[in-house]
XYZ file of C-alpha atoms in Angstrom:
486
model
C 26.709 13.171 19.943
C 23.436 14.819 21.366
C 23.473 17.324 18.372
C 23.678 13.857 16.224
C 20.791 12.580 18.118
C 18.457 15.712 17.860
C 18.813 15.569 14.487
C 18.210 12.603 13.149
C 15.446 12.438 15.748
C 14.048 15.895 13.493
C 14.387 14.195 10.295
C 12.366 11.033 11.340
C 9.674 13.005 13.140
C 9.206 15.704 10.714
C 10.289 14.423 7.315
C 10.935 10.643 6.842
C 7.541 10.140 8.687
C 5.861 12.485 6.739
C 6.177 11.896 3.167
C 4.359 15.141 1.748
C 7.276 17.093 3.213
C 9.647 13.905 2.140
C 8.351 13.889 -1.531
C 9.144 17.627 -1.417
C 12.508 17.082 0.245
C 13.501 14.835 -2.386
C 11.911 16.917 -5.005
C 14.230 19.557 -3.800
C 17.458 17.932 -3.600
C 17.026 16.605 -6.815
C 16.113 20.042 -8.686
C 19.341 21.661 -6.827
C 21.709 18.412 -8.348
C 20.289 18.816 -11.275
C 21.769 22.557 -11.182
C 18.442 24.361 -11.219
C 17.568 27.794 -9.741
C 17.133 28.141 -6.020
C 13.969 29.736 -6.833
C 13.053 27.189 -9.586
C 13.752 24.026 -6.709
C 11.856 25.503 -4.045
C 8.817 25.992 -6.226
C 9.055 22.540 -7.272
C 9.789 21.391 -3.371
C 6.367 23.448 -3.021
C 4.289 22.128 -5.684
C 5.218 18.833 -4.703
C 4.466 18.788 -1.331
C 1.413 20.972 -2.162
C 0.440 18.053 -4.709
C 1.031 15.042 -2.022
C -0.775 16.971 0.462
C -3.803 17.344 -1.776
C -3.511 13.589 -2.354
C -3.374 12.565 1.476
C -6.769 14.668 1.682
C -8.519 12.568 -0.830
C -7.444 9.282 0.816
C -8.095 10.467 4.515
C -11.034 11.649 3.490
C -11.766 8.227 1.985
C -10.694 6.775 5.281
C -11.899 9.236 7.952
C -15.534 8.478 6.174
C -15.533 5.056 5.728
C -13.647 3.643 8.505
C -16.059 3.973 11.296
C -19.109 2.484 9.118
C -17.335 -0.787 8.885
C -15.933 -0.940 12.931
C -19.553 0.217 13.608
C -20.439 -2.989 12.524
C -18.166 -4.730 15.218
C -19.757 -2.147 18.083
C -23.398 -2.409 16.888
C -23.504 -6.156 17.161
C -21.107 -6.454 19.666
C -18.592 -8.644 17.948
C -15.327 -9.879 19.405
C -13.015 -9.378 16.545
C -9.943 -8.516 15.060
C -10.130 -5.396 12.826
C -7.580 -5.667 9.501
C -6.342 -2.121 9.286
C -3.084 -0.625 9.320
C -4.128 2.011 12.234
C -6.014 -0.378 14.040
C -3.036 -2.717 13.861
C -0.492 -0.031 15.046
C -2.894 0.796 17.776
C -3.137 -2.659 18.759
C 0.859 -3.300 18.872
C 1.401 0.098 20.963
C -0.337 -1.532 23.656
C 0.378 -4.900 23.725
C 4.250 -3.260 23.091
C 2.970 -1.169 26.582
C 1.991 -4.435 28.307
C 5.226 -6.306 27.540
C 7.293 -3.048 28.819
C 8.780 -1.508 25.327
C 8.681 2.011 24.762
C 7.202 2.371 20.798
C 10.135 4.488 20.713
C 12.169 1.231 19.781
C 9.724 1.554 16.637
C 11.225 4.698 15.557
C 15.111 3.659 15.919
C 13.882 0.542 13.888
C 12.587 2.668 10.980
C 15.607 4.826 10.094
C 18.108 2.145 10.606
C 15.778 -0.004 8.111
C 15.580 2.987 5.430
C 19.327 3.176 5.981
C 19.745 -0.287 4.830
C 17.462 0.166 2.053
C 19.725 3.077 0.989
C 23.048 0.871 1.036
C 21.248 -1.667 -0.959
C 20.068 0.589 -3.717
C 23.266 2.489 -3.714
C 25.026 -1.043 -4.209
C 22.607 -1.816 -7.046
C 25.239 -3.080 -9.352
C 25.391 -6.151 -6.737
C 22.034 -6.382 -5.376
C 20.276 -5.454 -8.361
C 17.377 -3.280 -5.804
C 16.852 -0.328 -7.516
C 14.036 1.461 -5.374
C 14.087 3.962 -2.086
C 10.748 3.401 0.047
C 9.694 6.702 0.641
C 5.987 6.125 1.813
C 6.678 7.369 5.749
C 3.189 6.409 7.091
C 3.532 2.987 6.098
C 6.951 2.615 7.270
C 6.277 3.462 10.403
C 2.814 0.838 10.116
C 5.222 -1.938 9.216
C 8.350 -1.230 11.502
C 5.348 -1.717 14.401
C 4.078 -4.431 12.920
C 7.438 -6.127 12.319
C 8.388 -5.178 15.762
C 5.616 -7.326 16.960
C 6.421 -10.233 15.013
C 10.267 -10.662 15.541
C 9.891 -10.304 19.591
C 7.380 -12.566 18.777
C 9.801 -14.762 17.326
C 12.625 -14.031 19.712
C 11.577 -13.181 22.867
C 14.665 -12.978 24.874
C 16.668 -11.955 22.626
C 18.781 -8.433 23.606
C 17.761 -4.975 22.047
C 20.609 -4.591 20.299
C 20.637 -7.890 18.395
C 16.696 -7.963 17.650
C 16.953 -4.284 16.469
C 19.281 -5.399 13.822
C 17.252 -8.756 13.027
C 14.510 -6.228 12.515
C 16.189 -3.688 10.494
C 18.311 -5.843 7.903
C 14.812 -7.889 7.151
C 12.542 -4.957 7.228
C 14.993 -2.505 4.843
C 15.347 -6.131 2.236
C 11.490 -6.438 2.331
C 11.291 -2.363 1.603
C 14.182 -2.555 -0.848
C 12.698 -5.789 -2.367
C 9.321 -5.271 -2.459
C 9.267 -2.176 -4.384
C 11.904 -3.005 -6.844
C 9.608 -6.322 -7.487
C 7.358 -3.597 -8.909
C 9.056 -1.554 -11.113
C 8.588 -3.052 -14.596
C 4.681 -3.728 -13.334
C 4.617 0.149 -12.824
C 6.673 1.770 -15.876
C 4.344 -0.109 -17.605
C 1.485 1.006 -16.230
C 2.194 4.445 -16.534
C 4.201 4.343 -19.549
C 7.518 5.413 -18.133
C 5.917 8.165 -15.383
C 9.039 7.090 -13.661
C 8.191 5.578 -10.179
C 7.301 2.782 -8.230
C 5.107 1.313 -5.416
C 6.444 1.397 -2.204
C 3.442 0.389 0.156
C 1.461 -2.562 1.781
C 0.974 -4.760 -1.601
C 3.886 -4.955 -3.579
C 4.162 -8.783 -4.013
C 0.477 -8.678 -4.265
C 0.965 -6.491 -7.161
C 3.493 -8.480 -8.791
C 1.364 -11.952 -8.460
C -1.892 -10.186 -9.754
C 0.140 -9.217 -13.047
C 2.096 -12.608 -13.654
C -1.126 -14.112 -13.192
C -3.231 -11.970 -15.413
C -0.241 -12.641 -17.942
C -0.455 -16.036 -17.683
C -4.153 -16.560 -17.670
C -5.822 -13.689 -19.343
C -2.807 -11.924 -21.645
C -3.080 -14.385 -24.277
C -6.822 -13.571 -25.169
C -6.336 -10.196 -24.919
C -8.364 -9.628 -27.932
C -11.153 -10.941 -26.452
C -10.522 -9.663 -22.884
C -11.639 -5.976 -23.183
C -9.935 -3.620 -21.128
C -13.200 -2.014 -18.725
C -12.688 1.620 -20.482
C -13.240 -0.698 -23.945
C -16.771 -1.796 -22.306
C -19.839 0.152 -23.419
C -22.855 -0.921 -22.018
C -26.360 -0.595 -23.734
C -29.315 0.862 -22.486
C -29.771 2.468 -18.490
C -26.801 0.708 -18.510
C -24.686 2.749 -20.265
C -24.841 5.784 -16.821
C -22.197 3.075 -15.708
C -19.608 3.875 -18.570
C -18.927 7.259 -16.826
C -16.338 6.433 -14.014
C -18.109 8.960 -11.357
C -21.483 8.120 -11.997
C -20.775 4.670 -11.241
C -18.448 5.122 -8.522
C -21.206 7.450 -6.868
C -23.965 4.583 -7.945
C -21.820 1.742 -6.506
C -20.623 3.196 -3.164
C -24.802 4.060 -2.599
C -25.480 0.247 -2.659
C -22.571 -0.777 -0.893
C -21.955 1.648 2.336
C -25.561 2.536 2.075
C -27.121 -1.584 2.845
C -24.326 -1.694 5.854
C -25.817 2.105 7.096
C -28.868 1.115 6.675
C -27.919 -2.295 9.103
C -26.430 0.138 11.654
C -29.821 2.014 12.117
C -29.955 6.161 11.749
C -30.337 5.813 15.560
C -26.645 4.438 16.202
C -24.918 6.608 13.535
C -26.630 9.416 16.286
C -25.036 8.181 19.114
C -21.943 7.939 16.976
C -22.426 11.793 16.476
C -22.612 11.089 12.834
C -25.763 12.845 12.269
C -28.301 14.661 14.007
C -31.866 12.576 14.720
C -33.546 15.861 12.834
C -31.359 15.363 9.600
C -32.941 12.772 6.945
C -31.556 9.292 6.657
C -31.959 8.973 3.117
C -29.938 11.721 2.149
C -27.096 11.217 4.664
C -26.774 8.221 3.018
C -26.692 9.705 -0.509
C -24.348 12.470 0.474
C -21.588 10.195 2.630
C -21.824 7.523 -0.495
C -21.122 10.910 -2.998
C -18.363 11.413 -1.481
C -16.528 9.060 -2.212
C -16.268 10.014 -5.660
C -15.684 13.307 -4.741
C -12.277 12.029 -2.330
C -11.453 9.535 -5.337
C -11.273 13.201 -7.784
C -9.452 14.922 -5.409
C -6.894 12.075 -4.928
C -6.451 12.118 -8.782
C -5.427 15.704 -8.610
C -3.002 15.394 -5.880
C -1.234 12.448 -8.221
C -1.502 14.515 -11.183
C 0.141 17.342 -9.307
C 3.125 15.809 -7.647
C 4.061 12.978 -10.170
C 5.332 15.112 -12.782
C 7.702 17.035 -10.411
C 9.205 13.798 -8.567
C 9.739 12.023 -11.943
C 11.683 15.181 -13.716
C 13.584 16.430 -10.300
C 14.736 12.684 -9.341
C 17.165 12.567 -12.397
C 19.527 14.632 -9.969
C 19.629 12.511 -7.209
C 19.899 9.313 -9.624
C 22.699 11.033 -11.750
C 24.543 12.315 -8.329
C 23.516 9.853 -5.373
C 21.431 6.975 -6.390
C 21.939 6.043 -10.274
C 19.562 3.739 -11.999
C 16.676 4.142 -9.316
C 13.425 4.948 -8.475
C 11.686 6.666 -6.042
C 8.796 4.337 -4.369
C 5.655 6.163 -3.790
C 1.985 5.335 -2.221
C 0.248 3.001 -4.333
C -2.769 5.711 -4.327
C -0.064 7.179 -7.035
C -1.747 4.911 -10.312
C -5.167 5.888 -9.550
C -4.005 8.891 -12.046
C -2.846 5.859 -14.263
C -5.000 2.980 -16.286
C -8.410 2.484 -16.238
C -10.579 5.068 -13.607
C -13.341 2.034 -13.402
C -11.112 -0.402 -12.217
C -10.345 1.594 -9.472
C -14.177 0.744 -8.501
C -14.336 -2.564 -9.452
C -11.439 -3.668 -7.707
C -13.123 -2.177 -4.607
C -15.883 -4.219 -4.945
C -15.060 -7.634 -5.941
C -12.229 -7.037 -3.210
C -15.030 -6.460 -0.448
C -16.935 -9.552 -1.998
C -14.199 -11.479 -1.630
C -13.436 -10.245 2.079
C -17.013 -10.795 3.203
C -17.026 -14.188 1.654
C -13.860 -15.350 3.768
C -15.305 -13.482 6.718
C -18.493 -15.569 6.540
C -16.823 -18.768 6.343
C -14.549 -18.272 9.319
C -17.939 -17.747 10.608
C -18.867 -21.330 9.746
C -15.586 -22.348 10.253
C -15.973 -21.611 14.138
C -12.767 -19.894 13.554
C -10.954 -18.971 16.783
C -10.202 -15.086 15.541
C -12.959 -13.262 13.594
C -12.246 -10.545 11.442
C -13.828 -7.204 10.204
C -13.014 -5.744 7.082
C -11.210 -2.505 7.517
C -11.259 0.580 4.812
C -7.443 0.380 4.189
C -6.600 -2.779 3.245
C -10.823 -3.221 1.560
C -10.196 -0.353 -0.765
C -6.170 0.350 -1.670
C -4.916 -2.934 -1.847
C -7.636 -4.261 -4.315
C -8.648 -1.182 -6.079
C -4.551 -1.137 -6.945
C -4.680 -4.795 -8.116
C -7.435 -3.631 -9.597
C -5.860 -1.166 -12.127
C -2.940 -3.571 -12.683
C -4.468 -6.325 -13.696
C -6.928 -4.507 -15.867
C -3.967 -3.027 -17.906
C -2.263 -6.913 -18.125
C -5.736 -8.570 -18.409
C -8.493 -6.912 -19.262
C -11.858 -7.191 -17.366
C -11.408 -10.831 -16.421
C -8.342 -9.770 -14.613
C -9.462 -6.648 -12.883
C -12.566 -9.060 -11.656
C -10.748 -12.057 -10.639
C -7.485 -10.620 -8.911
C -8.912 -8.490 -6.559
C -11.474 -11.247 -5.255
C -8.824 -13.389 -5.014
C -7.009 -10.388 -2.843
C -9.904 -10.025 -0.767
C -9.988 -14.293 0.440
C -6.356 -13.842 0.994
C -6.508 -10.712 2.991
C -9.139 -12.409 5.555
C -7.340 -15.924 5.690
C -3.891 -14.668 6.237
C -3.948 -12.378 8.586
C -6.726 -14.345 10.976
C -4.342 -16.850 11.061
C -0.935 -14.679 11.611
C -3.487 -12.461 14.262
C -3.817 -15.747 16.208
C -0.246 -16.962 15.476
C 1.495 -14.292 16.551
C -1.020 -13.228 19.581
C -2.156 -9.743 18.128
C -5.700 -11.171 17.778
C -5.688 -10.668 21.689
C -5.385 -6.853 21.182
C -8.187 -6.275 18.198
C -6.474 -5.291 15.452
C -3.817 -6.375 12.909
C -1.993 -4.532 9.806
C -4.043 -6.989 7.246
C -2.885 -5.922 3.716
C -1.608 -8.321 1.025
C 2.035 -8.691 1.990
C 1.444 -8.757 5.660
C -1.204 -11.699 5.229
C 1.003 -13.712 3.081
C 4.642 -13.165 2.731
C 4.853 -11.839 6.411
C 3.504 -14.292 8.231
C 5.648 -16.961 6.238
C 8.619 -14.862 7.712
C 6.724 -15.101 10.662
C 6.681 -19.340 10.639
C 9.968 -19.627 9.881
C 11.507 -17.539 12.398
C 9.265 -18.896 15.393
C 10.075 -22.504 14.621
C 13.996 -22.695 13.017
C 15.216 -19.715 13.938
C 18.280 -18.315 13.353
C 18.005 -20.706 10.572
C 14.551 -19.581 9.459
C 15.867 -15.954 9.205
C 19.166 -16.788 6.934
C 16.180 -18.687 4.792
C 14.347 -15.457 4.851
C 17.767 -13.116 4.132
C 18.511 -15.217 1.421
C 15.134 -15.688 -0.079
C 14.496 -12.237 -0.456
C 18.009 -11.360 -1.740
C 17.383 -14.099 -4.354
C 14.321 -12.062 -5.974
C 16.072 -9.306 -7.275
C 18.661 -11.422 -8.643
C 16.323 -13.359 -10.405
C 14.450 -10.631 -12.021
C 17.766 -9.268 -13.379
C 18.997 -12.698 -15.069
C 15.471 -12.957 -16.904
C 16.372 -9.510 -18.706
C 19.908 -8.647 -17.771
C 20.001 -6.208 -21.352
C 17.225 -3.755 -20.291
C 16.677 -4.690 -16.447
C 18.367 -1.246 -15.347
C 17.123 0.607 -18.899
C 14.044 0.745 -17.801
C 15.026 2.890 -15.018
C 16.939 4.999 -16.543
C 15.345 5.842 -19.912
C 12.103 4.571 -20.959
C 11.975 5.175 -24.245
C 15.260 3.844 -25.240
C 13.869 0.613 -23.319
C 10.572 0.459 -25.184
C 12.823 0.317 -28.532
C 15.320 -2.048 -27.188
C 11.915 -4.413 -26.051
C 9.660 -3.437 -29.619
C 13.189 -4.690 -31.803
């Protein structure tokens, strides 16, 4: 039983947890399925988790430099208030988990017996219609401690054993659910690259393209996509995707720099008081275009392998799915300037709800963390761009931004994670989680067979609006954009 133990406590810590090595894992098993070469699967495990690795630079780096010039805000001015970030929200659950006498341990148990679930559910697809494995490790293990949080929240002395599988069964249905919820959204997108998203926004996702249908599809003539834009005069430096970027991220990061003062980004250690100002701020502005390139490589690198090796593990384990991957994934995808754009009206919109709690005297502040600021909207971003057109890819993302602040001030508060400075703060966990959240605190056992069946519902419903190519487009592409064009 010990030998059990050890490893599956490997496989979390090194694999599941990491998904470069669990992109390459998966990369693997499929090539060997699919009866190719030893030597032919391991470079393919390789290139993979080469490829995801490359990625993960590009966004860290995109964090790692960002991250602290928005918090310095909170520090500089000596704010009291809650940071929306996924690492400031796992930081803040660790220790109010500490102060309540849980071992984050429990977190870990939670994870696998969740990605379990999520298994079963895809395997049983024929039934429950979910046809997508959440891969994204890093922001399983964000959510299971953010979940964690919630449910005790919600059941407070309730036994281990029974909360753990309260957690698991709704935390593997919103994995299994949430991703599948983006599948069509995604093929789409990428015209067939065959995956989906399996991160902090998927419902977001989904809402930003039914409403971009709805509103914006049917003047789609007149709705230019923002690749279709050309603008006249000094203008036109703007229709190249890294000039602007580069142009864009000056303005932005540089005005909030410039609040903090060269002399606190000293202290910070972020420069030395010889080095200029001026072009610090030019050169930690550049790079984000230079993280956003190398991002786009990583994607370009790893896609290709994961979508040809995972017809083995669909044809052998897992038929008719998909693997879901970080939504960083369709920055390779779509338009390049929406991935700026949505950045920006996404911050506008933040800063805007941030000021009005302001007026609002609300009781929990918030500061706009990197994370949720720049992946969730610059994703709805590119979505709604490809459904929309420029209307879209401006309005969505604002709209992301509001609901990003408003949600998770109030589910900070609600659930008492305001107290400890931080909170996960992406799309799903500022709307759809903290209506789990309600429900469970005030009917439940009742408010949780609401939430089961809810969520089992959505699949089901997606299938009966296109029961003749709902699983097609899964499982070949092109035979599904034939079936749709006749």
């Amino acid at each position: 039983m010990d030998i059990i133990v050890a490893i599956l406590n490997g496989f979390v810590k090194n694999i599941l947890t990491k998904p470069a090595f669990f992109i390459g894992f998966l990369v693997l098993i499929g090539y060997l399925f699919d009866g190719k070469k030893w030597y032919e699967a391991l470079a393919g495990f390789i290139k993979a988790t080469v490829g995801y690795m490359i990625l993960m630079v590009g966004s860290g780096g995109l964090v790692s430099r960002f991250r602290p010039i928005l918090t310095g805000l909170k520090e500089r001015f000596e704010i009291s208030a809650t940071v929306i970030d996924p690492y400031f929200g796992q930081n803040a659950v660790t220790e109010g988990m500490e102060q309540m006498g849980r071992s984050f341990s429990q977190v870990m148990v939670l994870l696998l017996v969740a990605f379990i679930i999520n298994i079963i559910l895809v395997r049983l697809k024929n039934i429950t219609k979910m046809r997508a494995v959440f891969t994204t490790g890093h922001v399983q293990m964000q959510q299971a401690a953010t979940a964690f949080w919630l449910i005790i929240f919600c059941f407070p002395k309730l036994g281990q054993t029974p909360i753990l599988i309260i957690m698991a069964v709704l935390l593997g249905l919103y994995w299994a659910v949430g991703s599948n919820l983006t599948v069509e959204d995604t093929q789409k997108l990428t015209d067939g690259a065959g995956f989906c998203i399996a991160h902090q926004q998927m419902f977001g996702i989904r809402l930003a393209c039914f409403l971009s249908d709805k509103l914006f599809a049917k003047h789609k003539d007149e709705s230019k996509n923002l690749d279709d834009i050309e603008l006249p005069g000094f203008l036109s430096i703007f229709n190249e995707n890294m000039v602007a970027t580069a142009i864009l991220m000056t303005l932005f990061f540089g005005t909030i720099q410039l609040v903090l003062g060269k002399e606190y980004l000293v202290n910070q250690q972020a420069l030395m008081m010889e080095d200029n100002f001026f072009f610090y701020i030019i050169e930690s502005s550049f790079s984000f275009a230079v993280n956003l390139a190398i991002l786009q490589l990583g994607v370009r690198t790893f896609v290709g392998e994961l979508t040809a090796s995972f017809d083995g593990i669909q044809s052998k384990l897992l038929p008719g799915a998909l693997p879901g991957i970080d939504c960083a994934a369709v920055f390779g995808f779509g338009s390049s300037n929406a991935v700026t754009i949505g950045f920006m009206l996404g911050a506008l919109g933040q800063f805007l709800a941030i000021g009005l709690l302001f007026l609002m005297k609300s009781p929990t502040l918030i500061i706009a963390g990197f994370v949720p600021l720049f992946f969730d909207n610059a994703v709805i971003g590119v979505y709604a761009n490809d459904r929309g057109g420029y209307k879209a890819a401006l309005l969505m993302p604002f709209m992301s931004g509001l609901i990003q602040v408003f949600g998770s001030a109030f589910i900070a508060s609600y659930s008492g994670l305001a107290h400890f400075g931080g909170y996960l703060g992406m799309f799903d966990w500022a709307t759809v989680w903290p209506a789990i959240t309600i429900l469970l605190n005030n009917i439940q056992y009742v408010g949780l067979a609401i939430a089961i069946v809810l969520l089992v519902a959505i699949p089901q419903i997606q299938y009966k609006k296109n029961k003749d190519a709902y699983f097609l487009i899964v499982e070949d592409y092109e035979k599904y954009k034939e079936k749709i064009n006749k």
